[in-house]
């Protein structure tokens, strides 16, 4: 059996060891409390997409006519020749202090992962890392292309289907679109005002169709989404509510 002095010595060494471990353990500050939700605020901002006349338009394969003037901004598809309606990035930012969300409607046929990644990185760099991003395209077939990297199928030399409808990828075009999106979000975020919000849904079956009607026997007609939903935002002012923005949801491309 251990002597009493040996037991005391062992206990003393254990205490010293525990004190040493405690001293080496870093003291971590508790995380800051989550912000309390406040009144809903919102703002809208629009910025033009800074892309020149001559850039190819994406969405479907177009052959070049003999009259195509050519452009350094168009590689595979015909060059655009003018502006009918200026393509823009429209941002709706909503915040209740605890959460901030940006809905961006982009005049383009579609969006891409790399465009979203560029925008996310640029927002973080601009001090807007707390903004949740939702990037949507208007699905226009007469809007700028060349911002989507090629998709290779099967191997590095596989068929590039994306470039057939979006022309060859151009990082400069993608960067210009990113700048417009971030500028619109930043401006909207800086001008938030108190808003009221309303939601309504109506039956839109009179306007709804299925371009693949042969699906009806498989899924049934009730499979179609015929709801037309509108979200309305009004700025709250001393003179009363003032329309600010509206969001719509309706299935039209089934």
mmCIF file of C-alpha atoms in Angstrom:
data_model
loop_
_atom_site.group_PDB
_atom_site.id
_atom_site.type_symbol
_atom_site.label_atom_id
_atom_site.label_comp_id
_atom_site.label_asym_id
_atom_site.label_seq_id
_atom_site.Cartn_x
_atom_site.Cartn_y
_atom_site.Cartn_z
ATOM 1 C CA UNK A 1 0.000 0.000 0.000
ATOM 2 C CA UNK A 2 1.063 3.559 -0.678
ATOM 3 C CA UNK A 3 2.226 5.591 2.241
ATOM 4 C CA UNK A 4 0.172 8.573 3.308
ATOM 5 C CA UNK A 5 2.867 10.960 2.063
ATOM 6 C CA UNK A 6 2.858 9.249 -1.359
ATOM 7 C CA UNK A 7 -0.918 9.623 -1.619
ATOM 8 C CA UNK A 8 -0.689 13.328 -0.761
ATOM 9 C CA UNK A 9 2.052 13.773 -3.363
ATOM 10 C CA UNK A 10 -0.039 12.022 -6.044
ATOM 11 C CA UNK A 11 -3.071 14.218 -5.280
ATOM 12 C CA UNK A 12 -0.914 17.336 -5.423
ATOM 13 C CA UNK A 13 0.471 16.362 -8.819
ATOM 14 C CA UNK A 14 -3.083 15.691 -10.115
ATOM 15 C CA UNK A 15 -4.219 19.115 -8.930
ATOM 16 C CA UNK A 16 -1.249 20.776 -10.626
ATOM 17 C CA UNK A 17 -1.961 18.858 -13.837
ATOM 18 C CA UNK A 18 -5.615 19.962 -13.859
ATOM 19 C CA UNK A 19 -4.617 23.567 -13.185
ATOM 20 C CA UNK A 20 -2.165 23.407 -16.090
ATOM 21 C CA UNK A 21 -4.775 22.020 -18.452
ATOM 22 C CA UNK A 22 -7.254 24.694 -17.384
ATOM 23 C CA UNK A 23 -4.655 27.396 -17.951
ATOM 24 C CA UNK A 24 -3.936 26.114 -21.466
ATOM 25 C CA UNK A 25 -7.597 25.901 -22.453
ATOM 26 C CA UNK A 26 -8.500 29.021 -24.459
ATOM 27 C CA UNK A 27 -11.346 31.083 -23.116
ATOM 28 C CA UNK A 28 -13.959 31.467 -25.820
ATOM 29 C CA UNK A 29 -16.405 34.329 -25.801
ATOM 30 C CA UNK A 30 -20.046 33.296 -26.028
ATOM 31 C CA UNK A 31 -21.551 33.989 -29.452
ATOM 32 C CA UNK A 32 -23.411 37.290 -29.718
ATOM 33 C CA UNK A 33 -27.166 36.939 -29.350
ATOM 34 C CA UNK A 34 -29.133 36.732 -32.576
ATOM 35 C CA UNK A 35 -30.703 40.053 -33.539
ATOM 36 C CA UNK A 36 -34.346 40.456 -32.642
ATOM 37 C CA UNK A 37 -36.718 40.670 -35.639
ATOM 38 C CA UNK A 38 -38.079 44.140 -36.225
ATOM 39 C CA UNK A 39 -40.601 45.730 -38.592
ATOM 40 C CA UNK A 40 -40.370 44.629 -42.203
ATOM 41 C CA UNK A 41 -38.564 47.047 -44.508
ATOM 42 C CA UNK A 42 -37.931 46.833 -48.237
ATOM 43 C CA UNK A 43 -36.627 48.688 -51.274
ATOM 44 C CA UNK A 44 -36.263 48.179 -55.007
ATOM 45 C CA UNK A 45 -33.398 49.181 -57.274
ATOM 46 C CA UNK A 46 -32.717 48.616 -60.960
ATOM 47 C CA UNK A 47 -29.398 48.748 -62.781
ATOM 48 C CA UNK A 48 -28.791 48.266 -66.513
ATOM 49 C CA UNK A 49 -26.662 45.316 -67.549
ATOM 50 C CA UNK A 50 -23.478 46.947 -68.805
ATOM 51 C CA UNK A 51 -23.144 44.909 -71.979
ATOM 52 C CA UNK A 52 -22.665 46.466 -75.425
ATOM 53 C CA UNK A 53 -24.717 46.231 -78.570
ATOM 54 C CA UNK A 54 -23.149 43.414 -80.544
ATOM 55 C CA UNK A 55 -23.229 40.831 -77.768
ATOM 56 C CA UNK A 56 -24.907 37.564 -78.729
ATOM 57 C CA UNK A 57 -28.381 36.829 -77.384
ATOM 58 C CA UNK A 58 -28.918 33.484 -75.699
ATOM 59 C CA UNK A 59 -31.739 31.004 -75.381
ATOM 60 C CA UNK A 60 -31.835 28.943 -78.545
ATOM 61 C CA UNK A 61 -29.602 28.119 -81.467
ATOM 62 C CA UNK A 62 -29.572 30.793 -84.168
ATOM 63 C CA UNK A 63 -27.720 30.524 -87.449
ATOM 64 C CA UNK A 64 -25.849 33.582 -88.633
ATOM 65 C CA UNK A 65 -27.547 35.314 -91.567
ATOM 66 C CA UNK A 66 -25.456 36.680 -94.388
ATOM 67 C CA UNK A 67 -26.271 40.170 -93.204
ATOM 68 C CA UNK A 68 -24.785 39.540 -89.752
ATOM 69 C CA UNK A 69 -22.347 42.402 -89.104
ATOM 70 C CA UNK A 70 -20.202 40.360 -86.727
ATOM 71 C CA UNK A 71 -18.931 41.530 -83.354
ATOM 72 C CA UNK A 72 -16.097 40.777 -80.925
ATOM 73 C CA UNK A 73 -18.902 40.130 -78.402
ATOM 74 C CA UNK A 74 -20.442 37.333 -80.499
ATOM 75 C CA UNK A 75 -18.549 34.160 -81.366
ATOM 76 C CA UNK A 76 -21.002 31.480 -82.443
ATOM 77 C CA UNK A 77 -24.393 33.211 -82.558
ATOM 78 C CA UNK A 78 -25.484 36.326 -84.476
ATOM 79 C CA UNK A 79 -24.525 39.693 -83.055
ATOM 80 C CA UNK A 80 -27.237 41.911 -81.593
ATOM 81 C CA UNK A 81 -27.813 45.110 -83.599
ATOM 82 C CA UNK A 82 -29.639 47.436 -81.256
ATOM 83 C CA UNK A 83 -31.681 47.819 -78.085
ATOM 84 C CA UNK A 84 -35.440 47.331 -78.028
ATOM 85 C CA UNK A 85 -35.760 47.244 -74.230
ATOM 86 C CA UNK A 86 -32.728 47.775 -72.033
ATOM 87 C CA UNK A 87 -31.844 44.578 -70.122
ATOM 88 C CA UNK A 88 -31.557 45.167 -66.398
ATOM 89 C CA UNK A 89 -30.921 43.611 -63.013
ATOM 90 C CA UNK A 90 -33.787 44.435 -60.655
ATOM 91 C CA UNK A 91 -33.258 43.825 -56.950
ATOM 92 C CA UNK A 92 -35.931 43.676 -54.252
ATOM 93 C CA UNK A 93 -34.351 43.655 -50.791
ATOM 94 C CA UNK A 94 -36.397 42.829 -47.697
ATOM 95 C CA UNK A 95 -35.164 42.940 -44.104
ATOM 96 C CA UNK A 96 -36.575 42.554 -40.601
ATOM 97 C CA UNK A 97 -33.142 43.164 -38.994
ATOM 98 C CA UNK A 98 -32.766 39.451 -38.167
ATOM 99 C CA UNK A 99 -32.863 38.335 -41.809
ATOM 100 C CA UNK A 100 -32.113 40.198 -45.035
ATOM 101 C CA UNK A 101 -33.085 38.731 -48.400
ATOM 102 C CA UNK A 102 -32.425 39.950 -51.947
ATOM 103 C CA UNK A 103 -34.603 38.746 -54.813
ATOM 104 C CA UNK A 104 -32.931 39.599 -58.115
ATOM 105 C CA UNK A 105 -34.732 39.420 -61.440
ATOM 106 C CA UNK A 106 -32.168 39.255 -64.210
ATOM 107 C CA UNK A 107 -33.055 39.898 -67.850
ATOM 108 C CA UNK A 108 -31.500 36.695 -69.164
ATOM 109 C CA UNK A 109 -32.566 33.334 -70.482
ATOM 110 C CA UNK A 110 -31.219 31.546 -67.405
ATOM 111 C CA UNK A 111 -28.754 31.825 -64.547
ATOM 112 C CA UNK A 112 -25.634 29.841 -63.760
ATOM 113 C CA UNK A 113 -23.778 28.559 -60.721
ATOM 114 C CA UNK A 114 -20.696 30.579 -61.569
ATOM 115 C CA UNK A 115 -22.678 33.813 -61.910
ATOM 116 C CA UNK A 116 -24.283 33.217 -58.535
ATOM 117 C CA UNK A 117 -20.882 32.391 -57.036
ATOM 118 C CA UNK A 118 -19.393 35.604 -58.444
ATOM 119 C CA UNK A 119 -22.273 37.653 -57.035
ATOM 120 C CA UNK A 120 -21.986 35.956 -53.644
ATOM 121 C CA UNK A 121 -18.245 36.693 -53.481
ATOM 122 C CA UNK A 122 -18.784 40.313 -54.542
ATOM 123 C CA UNK A 123 -21.516 40.812 -51.932
ATOM 124 C CA UNK A 124 -19.234 39.468 -49.213
ATOM 125 C CA UNK A 125 -16.465 41.814 -50.347
ATOM 126 C CA UNK A 126 -18.903 44.738 -50.255
ATOM 127 C CA UNK A 127 -19.838 44.057 -46.622
ATOM 128 C CA UNK A 128 -23.167 42.456 -47.537
ATOM 129 C CA UNK A 129 -22.420 38.919 -46.368
ATOM 130 C CA UNK A 130 -25.644 38.855 -44.333
ATOM 131 C CA UNK A 131 -27.773 39.175 -47.473
ATOM 132 C CA UNK A 132 -29.411 35.927 -48.587
ATOM 133 C CA UNK A 133 -29.408 35.820 -52.385
ATOM 134 C CA UNK A 134 -32.143 34.539 -54.695
ATOM 135 C CA UNK A 135 -31.174 34.945 -58.347
ATOM 136 C CA UNK A 136 -33.870 34.527 -60.991
ATOM 137 C CA UNK A 137 -33.942 34.940 -64.781
ATOM 138 C CA UNK A 138 -36.810 36.380 -66.809
ATOM 139 C CA UNK A 139 -36.184 33.623 -69.388
ATOM 140 C CA UNK A 140 -35.877 36.091 -72.231
ATOM 141 C CA UNK A 141 -34.526 34.666 -75.489
ATOM 142 C CA UNK A 142 -33.503 38.158 -76.585
ATOM 143 C CA UNK A 143 -31.197 38.938 -73.671
ATOM 144 C CA UNK A 144 -27.392 38.892 -73.392
ATOM 145 C CA UNK A 145 -25.584 35.553 -73.475
ATOM 146 C CA UNK A 146 -21.946 34.497 -72.993
ATOM 147 C CA UNK A 147 -21.966 34.422 -69.179
ATOM 148 C CA UNK A 148 -22.339 30.643 -68.754
ATOM 149 C CA UNK A 149 -19.242 28.392 -68.756
ATOM 150 C CA UNK A 150 -19.469 25.397 -71.077
ATOM 151 C CA UNK A 151 -20.890 22.121 -69.829
ATOM 152 C CA UNK A 152 -18.828 19.162 -70.966
ATOM 153 C CA UNK A 153 -20.601 15.833 -71.094
ATOM 154 C CA UNK A 154 -18.803 12.522 -70.673
ATOM 155 C CA UNK A 155 -15.269 13.906 -70.783
ATOM 156 C CA UNK A 156 -13.251 17.091 -71.014
ATOM 157 C CA UNK A 157 -13.765 17.034 -74.771
ATOM 158 C CA UNK A 158 -17.444 16.015 -74.671
ATOM 159 C CA UNK A 159 -20.231 17.825 -76.464
ATOM 160 C CA UNK A 160 -20.777 21.368 -75.222
ATOM 161 C CA UNK A 161 -24.536 21.807 -75.458
ATOM 162 C CA UNK A 162 -24.673 24.975 -73.352
ATOM 163 C CA UNK A 163 -22.538 26.981 -75.753
ATOM 164 C CA UNK A 164 -24.992 26.152 -78.533
ATOM 165 C CA UNK A 165 -27.635 28.358 -76.941
ATOM 166 C CA UNK A 166 -25.512 30.733 -74.819
ATOM 167 C CA UNK A 167 -22.531 31.279 -77.125
ATOM 168 C CA UNK A 168 -18.927 30.977 -75.952
ATOM 169 C CA UNK A 169 -18.265 31.895 -72.339
ATOM 170 C CA UNK A 170 -16.780 35.334 -71.686
ATOM 171 C CA UNK A 171 -15.616 36.101 -68.127
ATOM 172 C CA UNK A 172 -15.772 39.849 -68.849
ATOM 173 C CA UNK A 173 -19.470 39.621 -69.705
ATOM 174 C CA UNK A 174 -20.095 37.638 -66.519
ATOM 175 C CA UNK A 175 -18.164 40.188 -64.441
ATOM 176 C CA UNK A 176 -20.167 43.080 -65.913
ATOM 177 C CA UNK A 177 -23.427 41.343 -65.064
ATOM 178 C CA UNK A 178 -22.139 40.716 -61.549
ATOM 179 C CA UNK A 179 -21.328 44.411 -61.067
ATOM 180 C CA UNK A 180 -24.853 45.414 -62.102
ATOM 181 C CA UNK A 181 -26.468 42.886 -59.761
ATOM 182 C CA UNK A 182 -24.356 43.890 -56.761
ATOM 183 C CA UNK A 183 -24.925 47.600 -57.427
ATOM 184 C CA UNK A 184 -28.695 47.072 -57.508
ATOM 185 C CA UNK A 185 -28.638 45.083 -54.254
ATOM 186 C CA UNK A 186 -26.385 47.629 -52.534
ATOM 187 C CA UNK A 187 -28.577 50.567 -53.527
ATOM 188 C CA UNK A 188 -31.769 48.817 -52.433
ATOM 189 C CA UNK A 189 -30.209 47.769 -49.123
ATOM 190 C CA UNK A 190 -29.160 51.344 -48.398
ATOM 191 C CA UNK A 191 -32.663 52.735 -49.001
ATOM 192 C CA UNK A 192 -34.864 50.367 -46.987
ATOM 193 C CA UNK A 193 -38.232 51.804 -45.907
ATOM 194 C CA UNK A 194 -41.041 50.381 -43.741
ATOM 195 C CA UNK A 195 -43.516 48.348 -45.771
ATOM 196 C CA UNK A 196 -46.782 46.486 -45.444
ATOM 197 C CA UNK A 197 -47.238 43.152 -47.199
ATOM 198 C CA UNK A 198 -50.230 41.378 -48.669
ATOM 199 C CA UNK A 199 -50.637 38.004 -50.406
ATOM 200 C CA UNK A 200 -53.486 36.767 -52.597
ATOM 201 C CA UNK A 201 -54.053 33.731 -54.824
ATOM 202 C CA UNK A 202 -56.533 33.363 -57.695
ATOM 203 C CA UNK A 203 -57.440 30.578 -60.109
ATOM 204 C CA UNK A 204 -55.457 31.053 -63.319
ATOM 205 C CA UNK A 205 -56.598 27.952 -65.167
ATOM 206 C CA UNK A 206 -58.050 30.053 -68.017
ATOM 207 C CA UNK A 207 -54.523 31.200 -68.837
ATOM 208 C CA UNK A 208 -52.685 28.015 -67.994
ATOM 209 C CA UNK A 209 -51.729 25.417 -70.575
ATOM 210 C CA UNK A 210 -49.498 22.414 -70.967
ATOM 211 C CA UNK A 211 -47.411 22.472 -74.126
ATOM 212 C CA UNK A 212 -47.016 18.702 -73.738
ATOM 213 C CA UNK A 213 -50.693 17.776 -73.605
ATOM 214 C CA UNK A 214 -49.872 14.086 -73.865
ATOM 215 C CA UNK A 215 -48.875 14.298 -70.188
ATOM 216 C CA UNK A 216 -52.512 14.597 -69.095
ATOM 217 C CA UNK A 217 -53.287 10.849 -69.388
ATOM 218 C CA UNK A 218 -50.155 10.093 -67.358
ATOM 219 C CA UNK A 219 -50.392 12.631 -64.535
ATOM 220 C CA UNK A 220 -53.996 13.801 -64.830
ATOM 221 C CA UNK A 221 -55.114 17.352 -65.553
ATOM 222 C CA UNK A 222 -55.153 18.160 -61.839
ATOM 223 C CA UNK A 223 -51.363 17.786 -61.909
ATOM 224 C CA UNK A 224 -51.138 21.259 -63.465
ATOM 225 C CA UNK A 225 -50.400 24.154 -61.141
ATOM 226 C CA UNK A 226 -53.098 26.720 -61.964
ATOM 227 C CA UNK A 227 -52.681 29.063 -58.973
ATOM 228 C CA UNK A 228 -51.817 32.691 -59.726
ATOM 229 C CA UNK A 229 -50.191 34.175 -56.623
ATOM 230 C CA UNK A 230 -49.357 37.842 -56.050
ATOM 231 C CA UNK A 231 -47.313 39.349 -53.226
ATOM 232 C CA UNK A 232 -47.755 43.116 -52.903
ATOM 233 C CA UNK A 233 -45.470 45.456 -50.979
ATOM 234 C CA UNK A 234 -46.536 49.007 -50.098
ATOM 235 C CA UNK A 235 -44.242 51.616 -48.575
ATOM 236 C CA UNK A 236 -45.685 52.952 -45.317
ATOM 237 C CA UNK A 237 -45.665 56.754 -45.443
ATOM 238 C CA UNK A 238 -47.303 59.577 -43.475
ATOM 239 C CA UNK A 239 -49.602 60.143 -46.449
ATOM 240 C CA UNK A 240 -50.667 56.496 -46.511
ATOM 241 C CA UNK A 241 -49.501 53.354 -48.319
ATOM 242 C CA UNK A 242 -47.563 53.798 -51.556
ATOM 243 C CA UNK A 243 -47.078 50.861 -53.989
ATOM 244 C CA UNK A 244 -43.472 49.718 -53.992
ATOM 245 C CA UNK A 245 -43.229 46.273 -55.597
ATOM 246 C CA UNK A 246 -45.118 43.127 -56.514
ATOM 247 C CA UNK A 247 -44.025 39.518 -56.910
ATOM 248 C CA UNK A 248 -46.000 37.095 -59.052
ATOM 249 C CA UNK A 249 -45.921 33.323 -59.321
ATOM 250 C CA UNK A 250 -47.646 31.494 -62.156
ATOM 251 C CA UNK A 251 -46.718 28.315 -64.029
ATOM 252 C CA UNK A 252 -46.665 29.150 -67.743
ATOM 253 C CA UNK A 253 -43.854 27.017 -69.193
ATOM 254 C CA UNK A 254 -45.077 23.512 -68.462
#
